[in-house]
Coordinates of C-alpha atoms and ligand atoms in Angstrom, one line a residue:
M1 CA 87.6 74.1 115.8
P2 CA 87.4 76.1 112.3
S3 CA 84.0 74.8 110.2
S4 CA 84.3 74.0 107.4
K5 CA 81.6 73.3 103.6
G6 CA 82.0 71.4 101.0
Y7 CA 80.3 68.9 99.0
A8 CA 80.8 65.4 99.8
T9 CA 78.8 61.8 98.8
P10 CA 77.8 59.7 101.5
N11 CA 78.8 56.4 99.4
A12 CA 79.4 54.7 96.4
Q13 CA 76.3 55.7 94.8
S14 CA 75.0 58.7 95.4
P15 CA 76.1 62.3 93.9
L16 CA 78.1 65.0 95.7
A17 CA 75.7 67.4 97.7
P18 CA 76.8 70.0 100.2
F19 CA 78.2 69.2 104.0
D20 CA 79.3 70.1 106.7
F21 CA 82.1 69.5 109.0
S22 CA 85.2 70.4 111.1
R23 CA 89.3 70.8 110.9
R24 CA 91.4 71.5 113.5
E25 CA 93.3 74.7 114.3
P26 CA 96.5 74.8 112.2
G27 CA 99.5 73.3 114.8
A28 CA 103.0 75.2 115.0
T29 CA 104.4 73.8 111.5
E30 CA 100.9 74.1 109.6
I31 CA 98.8 76.3 107.7
S32 CA 95.6 77.2 107.8
I33 CA 94.3 77.7 103.7
E34 CA 91.1 79.3 102.3
I35 CA 90.5 76.9 99.2
L36 CA 90.0 79.1 96.1
F37 CA 90.6 76.7 93.3
C38 CA 90.3 72.9 93.1
G39 CA 90.7 70.9 90.1
V40 CA 88.9 67.8 89.1
C41 CA 90.7 64.6 88.9
H42 CA 89.5 61.5 87.2
S43 CA 90.8 59.6 90.7
D44 CA 87.9 61.7 92.2
L45 CA 85.6 60.0 90.5
H46 CA 87.1 56.6 90.8
M47 CA 87.2 57.6 94.6
A48 CA 83.7 58.8 94.5
R49 CA 82.5 55.6 93.6
N50 CA 84.5 53.4 95.4
E51 CA 86.2 51.4 92.2
W52 CA 89.3 51.3 93.7
G53 CA 87.2 49.4 96.9
Q54 CA 89.6 51.7 99.6
S55 CA 87.4 54.8 99.8
I56 CA 85.8 56.1 103.3
Y57 CA 82.7 57.5 103.4
P58 CA 81.6 60.2 104.1
L59 CA 83.7 61.6 101.3
V60 CA 85.1 65.0 100.1
P61 CA 87.0 64.8 96.8
G62 CA 89.5 67.0 95.6
H63 CA 93.3 66.8 95.8
E64 CA 94.7 70.0 93.8
I65 CA 94.6 72.5 95.7
V66 CA 95.6 76.4 95.4
G67 CA 94.5 78.9 98.4
R68 CA 95.5 81.6 100.4
V69 CA 96.9 81.4 103.8
T70 CA 94.7 82.4 106.4
A71 CA 96.4 81.1 109.7
A72 CA 100.3 79.5 109.7
G73 CA 101.7 78.5 113.3
K74 CA 104.3 79.8 115.0
A75 CA 106.9 77.4 113.6
V76 CA 106.0 77.9 109.9
T77 CA 108.8 79.3 107.8
K78 CA 107.7 79.0 104.5
F79 CA 104.4 80.9 104.0
K80 CA 102.9 83.8 105.5
V81 CA 99.4 84.9 106.1
G82 CA 97.5 86.4 102.5
E83 CA 99.8 84.2 100.7
I84 CA 99.0 81.9 97.8
A85 CA 99.8 77.8 99.1
A86 CA 98.9 75.1 96.6
V87 CA 98.2 71.5 97.7
G88 CA 98.2 67.9 96.4
V89 CA 97.7 64.1 96.7
I90 CA 99.3 63.6 99.8
V91 CA 99.2 65.5 103.0
D92 CA 101.5 63.9 105.1
S93 CA 103.6 61.1 105.7
C94 CA 106.3 59.2 108.5
R95 CA 108.7 61.7 107.9
K96 CA 111.3 59.6 108.7
C97 CA 112.2 56.9 106.3
A98 CA 114.6 56.9 103.5
P99 CA 112.5 57.8 100.6
C100 CA 110.8 60.8 103.1
G101 CA 114.3 62.0 104.0
K102 CA 115.1 62.4 100.4
G103 CA 111.6 64.2 99.4
E104 CA 110.0 61.1 97.8
E105 CA 107.2 61.1 100.5
H106 CA 104.9 59.7 97.8
F107 CA 107.1 56.2 98.4
C108 CA 106.6 56.2 102.3
K109 CA 107.4 52.9 103.8
E110 CA 104.4 53.3 106.3
G111 CA 102.4 54.6 103.2
A112 CA 101.7 58.6 102.9
T113 CA 98.5 60.3 104.1
L114 CA 96.3 61.3 101.1
T115 CA 94.3 64.4 100.9
Y116 CA 90.8 62.9 101.5
A117 CA 90.0 59.1 102.8
A118 CA 92.5 58.3 104.5
T119 CA 93.3 58.6 108.4
D120 CA 95.2 61.6 109.3
R121 CA 98.5 61.3 111.3
V122 CA 98.1 63.9 113.1
D123 CA 94.4 63.7 114.7
G124 CA 93.2 60.6 113.7
S125 CA 90.3 61.9 111.9
I126 CA 89.5 60.9 108.0
T127 CA 91.1 63.7 105.9
M128 CA 88.5 65.5 104.0
G129 CA 89.4 66.8 100.4
G130 CA 89.7 70.3 98.4
Y131 CA 85.6 70.3 97.2
S132 CA 85.7 72.7 100.1
N133 CA 86.4 75.7 101.7
N134 CA 89.7 75.2 103.5
Y135 CA 92.2 72.7 104.1
V136 CA 95.0 72.6 107.4
V137 CA 98.2 71.2 106.4
D138 CA 101.9 70.6 107.4
E139 CA 103.5 73.2 105.4
R140 CA 106.3 70.8 104.4
F141 CA 103.2 69.5 102.3
A142 CA 102.4 72.5 100.9
H143 CA 103.9 74.4 97.5
T144 CA 104.7 78.1 96.9
V145 CA 103.2 78.8 93.3
P146 CA 105.0 81.0 91.1
A147 CA 103.3 84.9 90.5
N148 CA 103.2 84.8 86.9
L149 CA 100.3 81.5 86.8
D150 CA 97.0 82.1 86.7
L151 CA 96.2 80.4 89.7
A152 CA 92.7 78.5 88.4
A153 CA 94.7 76.9 85.7
V154 CA 97.7 76.0 88.6
A155 CA 95.4 73.8 90.4
P156 CA 95.6 70.8 88.2
L157 CA 99.3 70.6 88.6
L158 CA 99.1 69.6 91.6
C159 CA 98.0 66.5 90.6
A160 CA 97.7 66.2 86.6
G161 CA 100.9 68.0 86.5
I162 CA 103.1 66.3 88.6
T163 CA 101.9 63.0 88.0
T164 CA 103.2 63.5 83.9
Y165 CA 106.1 65.5 85.0
S166 CA 107.5 62.8 87.0
P167 CA 107.7 59.7 84.8
L168 CA 108.4 62.2 82.0
R169 CA 111.4 63.4 83.7
H170 CA 112.4 60.2 84.9
W171 CA 112.7 58.5 81.5
K172 CA 114.7 61.1 80.6
V173 CA 112.6 62.2 77.9
G174 CA 113.9 64.9 75.9
P175 CA 115.6 66.1 72.1
G176 CA 115.8 63.0 69.9
M177 CA 113.5 61.0 71.5
K178 CA 110.1 59.8 70.1
V179 CA 107.6 59.8 72.4
G180 CA 103.7 59.0 72.8
I181 CA 100.7 60.0 75.2
I182 CA 97.8 57.8 75.3
G183 CA 94.3 59.9 76.2
L184 CA 94.1 63.3 75.8
G185 CA 92.4 64.3 79.1
G186 CA 93.6 65.6 82.6
L187 CA 96.8 63.8 83.0
G188 CA 97.5 63.6 78.8
H189 CA 97.3 67.4 77.6
M190 CA 99.9 67.6 80.8
A191 CA 102.1 65.3 79.3
L192 CA 101.5 66.7 75.7
K193 CA 102.9 70.3 77.2
F194 CA 105.4 68.7 79.3
A195 CA 106.9 66.4 76.4
H196 CA 106.7 68.7 73.7
S197 CA 108.5 71.5 76.3
F198 CA 111.6 69.3 77.5
G199 CA 112.1 69.0 73.2
A200 CA 110.8 65.6 72.4
H201 CA 109.0 64.5 69.1
V202 CA 105.3 63.7 70.3
V203 CA 102.7 61.5 68.9
Q204 CA 99.3 62.0 70.8
F205 CA 97.3 58.9 70.7
T206 CA 93.6 59.6 71.3
T207 CA 90.2 57.7 70.2
S208 CA 88.5 60.8 70.2
P209 CA 89.1 62.3 66.4
K210 CA 87.5 65.8 67.7
K211 CA 90.4 66.4 69.5
K212 CA 93.1 66.5 66.6
E213 CA 93.7 70.6 66.3
D214 CA 93.4 70.7 70.3
A215 CA 96.5 68.3 70.6
M216 CA 98.5 69.8 67.6
R217 CA 97.9 73.5 69.5
L218 CA 98.8 71.7 72.5
G219 CA 102.1 70.6 71.6
A220 CA 101.6 67.1 69.4
D221 CA 104.3 66.7 66.5
E222 CA 101.6 64.2 65.5
V223 CA 98.4 62.7 66.3
V224 CA 96.8 59.4 65.9
V225 CA 93.4 58.2 66.1
S226 CA 94.3 54.7 68.0
T227 CA 91.2 52.7 66.3
D228 CA 92.6 53.5 62.6
A229 CA 94.7 50.1 62.8
D230 CA 96.9 51.7 59.7
A231 CA 97.8 54.7 61.8
M232 CA 98.9 52.8 64.4
K233 CA 100.9 50.6 62.2
A234 CA 102.9 52.9 60.8
H235 CA 104.3 53.5 64.0
A236 CA 105.2 50.1 64.4
N237 CA 108.7 49.8 66.3
S238 CA 109.0 53.6 67.0
F239 CA 108.8 54.8 70.1
D240 CA 111.6 55.5 72.7
F241 CA 108.8 56.1 75.2
I242 CA 105.1 55.9 76.1
L243 CA 103.0 57.5 78.9
D244 CA 99.5 55.7 79.2
A245 CA 97.5 58.0 81.1
V246 CA 94.0 56.5 80.5
S247 CA 91.1 56.6 82.8
A248 CA 89.2 53.4 81.2
P249 CA 89.9 49.7 80.9
H250 CA 91.7 49.0 77.5
A251 CA 94.6 46.5 75.8
L252 CA 97.9 47.8 76.1
D253 CA 98.9 45.1 72.9
D254 CA 97.6 48.5 70.5
Y255 CA 100.6 50.0 72.0
L256 CA 103.3 47.4 72.9
P257 CA 104.3 46.9 69.4
L258 CA 105.0 50.8 68.5
L259 CA 108.1 50.4 71.1
K260 CA 111.4 50.3 70.2
Q261 CA 113.6 47.6 71.5
D262 CA 114.5 48.3 75.3
A263 CA 111.5 50.8 75.6
T264 CA 109.0 51.5 78.2
L265 CA 105.5 51.9 78.4
T266 CA 104.8 53.8 81.7
M267 CA 100.8 53.6 83.3
V268 CA 99.6 56.5 85.0
G269 CA 96.2 56.0 84.3
L270 CA 94.5 53.6 86.9
P271 CA 91.5 51.8 85.0
E272 CA 88.7 50.0 87.6
K273 CA 89.9 46.8 85.7
P274 CA 93.6 46.6 84.6
P275 CA 94.7 46.7 81.6
S276 CA 95.3 42.9 79.2
F277 CA 98.5 42.7 77.6
S278 CA 100.6 39.7 75.8
P279 CA 104.1 38.9 76.5
F280 CA 104.3 38.1 73.1
N281 CA 104.5 41.5 72.6
M282 CA 107.2 42.4 74.8
I283 CA 110.2 39.5 75.0
G284 CA 111.1 40.5 70.6
R285 CA 111.6 44.0 71.9
R286 CA 112.8 43.5 75.2
A287 CA 109.8 45.8 76.1
S288 CA 109.3 47.3 79.8
I289 CA 105.7 48.4 81.4
A290 CA 106.3 50.4 83.9
G291 CA 104.0 52.6 86.8
S292 CA 104.3 56.0 88.2
M293 CA 102.5 57.7 90.6
I294 CA 102.6 61.6 91.1
G295 CA 106.1 63.0 92.6
G296 CA 107.5 64.0 96.0
M297 CA 107.2 67.4 97.7
V298 CA 111.4 68.5 96.1
E299 CA 109.9 67.4 92.4
T300 CA 106.3 68.8 93.0
Q301 CA 108.0 72.1 93.9
E302 CA 111.0 72.0 90.7
M303 CA 107.7 71.1 89.0
L304 CA 105.9 74.1 89.5
D305 CA 109.0 76.2 89.5
Y306 CA 109.5 74.6 86.0
C307 CA 105.8 76.0 84.9
G308 CA 106.8 79.4 85.9
K309 CA 109.5 79.4 84.2
H310 CA 107.4 78.1 81.2
N311 CA 104.1 79.4 81.9
I312 CA 103.0 76.7 81.6
T313 CA 99.3 75.6 83.3
A314 CA 96.7 73.6 82.3
D315 CA 93.9 74.4 79.9
V316 CA 90.5 74.9 82.1
E317 CA 86.9 75.3 82.4
V318 CA 86.2 76.7 85.4
I319 CA 82.9 75.6 87.0
P320 CA 81.0 76.4 90.2
I321 CA 80.7 73.8 92.8
Q322 CA 77.1 72.8 92.0
K323 CA 78.2 71.6 88.7
V324 CA 80.6 68.7 89.7
N325 CA 78.0 65.8 89.1
E326 CA 78.0 66.9 86.0
A327 CA 81.5 67.5 85.7
F328 CA 82.0 64.0 86.9
E329 CA 79.1 62.9 83.7
R330 CA 81.4 64.5 81.1
M331 CA 84.5 63.3 82.3
L332 CA 83.1 60.0 81.8
K333 CA 81.5 60.9 78.4
Q334 CA 85.6 62.4 77.0
D335 CA 84.2 66.1 77.4
V336 CA 86.4 68.0 79.4
K337 CA 88.7 70.5 77.6
Y338 CA 91.3 69.7 79.6
R339 CA 90.2 69.9 83.6
F340 CA 87.5 71.0 85.1
V341 CA 88.2 73.5 87.9
I342 CA 85.6 74.4 90.9
D343 CA 85.6 77.7 91.6
M344 CA 85.2 77.8 95.5
S345 CA 83.9 81.0 95.7
S346 CA 80.6 79.5 94.4
L347 CA 80.1 77.7 97.9
G348 CA 78.7 80.7 99.0
Ligands
NAP401 P1 90.5 62.0 82.0 O1 90.4 63.4 81.6 O2 89.8 61.5 82.7 O3 90.9 61.8 80.4 C1 91.2 60.1 80.5 C2 91.0 60.1 79.2 O4 91.4 58.9 78.6 C3 90.7 60.8 78.2 O5 90.2 61.6 78.0 C4 90.4 59.9 77.1 O6 91.2 60.6 76.1 C5 90.9 58.7 77.4 N1 90.1 57.6 77.5 C6 88.7 57.9 78.1 N2 88.1 56.4 78.0 C7 88.3 55.9 77.3 C8 88.1 54.6 76.8 N3 87.0 54.2 77.1 N4 89.3 54.5 75.9 C9 90.7 54.4 75.8 N5 90.3 55.8 76.0 C10 89.6 56.2 77.0 O7 91.1 61.3 83.4 P2 92.4 62.1 84.1 O8 92.4 62.8 85.2 O9 93.8 62.4 83.2 O10 92.7 60.6 84.7 C11 93.6 59.4 84.3 C12 94.0 58.3 84.8 O11 94.9 58.8 85.6 C13 92.6 57.8 85.9 O12 92.5 56.7 86.0 C14 93.3 58.5 87.2 O13 92.6 57.9 87.9 C15 94.6 58.2 87.3 N6 95.5 59.1 87.8 C16 96.3 58.2 88.3 C17 97.7 59.2 88.7 C18 99.0 58.9 89.1 O14 99.3 59.5 90.3 N7 99.4 57.4 88.8 C19 97.5 60.3 89.2 C20 96.0 60.8 89.3 C21 95.1 60.0 88.2 P3 90.9 60.2 74.6 O15 89.6 61.1 74.4 O16 91.8 61.5 73.8 O17 91.0 59.3 74.1
ZN402 ZN1 94.3 63.3 91.1
ZN403 ZN1 108.3 58.0 105.5

């Protein structure tokens, strides 16, 4: 069994600390990856602290993985040893149901297997995530990475990238549309880059006035500080689509009046406490509130290839793993530009 080392937390209250464990040898259709970089998603923090009530300990977080293939099973066709592979939020599914048949494994009827804190379908162990030196995964759940992109800045595409690309595509964001992005964090800044790249008029909503300049640089046509009631009112009844990427509890009632008739506000953020809203802010415009979760394997590869073609990656601050607890605290203070990525060579 390949020995693995990473950072884990033993319970919801403790910081992450060094942790040794093992992974299985790759099976016929599996690859083994030496992890080079792993992004720090706010979901890792929610999960490490059991804010969604589904965590299993010890918990090694991390689902924005980029690495080098170190071994490949005999039936593997997509990768050769030495090539780069990327892994996101899910690492397996039933592979037989209708959504799996369409490459929408995230909607698997039996439930997809998460990259960490889930029961592995192959060996029954608890999955351990990418804050570690290696991963073993079926090639179906690993992606190729365009050669022109910086690998540290690619890592966040595997969750923040696909989670924002997918709803923007589903709701057909493009030229002629006015689109709002709420929250300029890891997901928000990728949503901003994609919505701009797809040709929409993009308005970034933020609670952090100091992020205004960055938002314009990242592709916003306008920036609105959401605590400014007059600035919010000036956008009443004007949005075709709004994507909400906020990690903390907040009121949707600030945003619903900004939608046009029949427009949709889609939630990707998953705060510990659900956001509140009044139907009164929806009925007068037949507005919808929707939700979206990551993306399937087909669309994730499509997103990576789109990023290669258009030279899109995340804005990252690369940290050694020893700074991961500090990174969690800074994320809570909205002090990240705009994704922490762990350089796994720091594991030693
Ligand atoms: P993040 O980098 O911490 O960004 C969250 C942003 O929310 C912050 O930058 C901030 O933006 C805003 N915010 C934070 N606290 C706030 C508050 N008290 N009031 C209003 N706004 C606040 O987090 P992330 O990694 O992008 O993740 C965002 C959320 O998406 C998390 O809940 C995460 O679990 C979830 N998520 C969902 C999926 C999915 O499949 N649906 C996938 C990945 C992550 P401003 O400073 O601009 O206000
Ligand atoms: Zn994530
Ligand atoms: Zn399935």
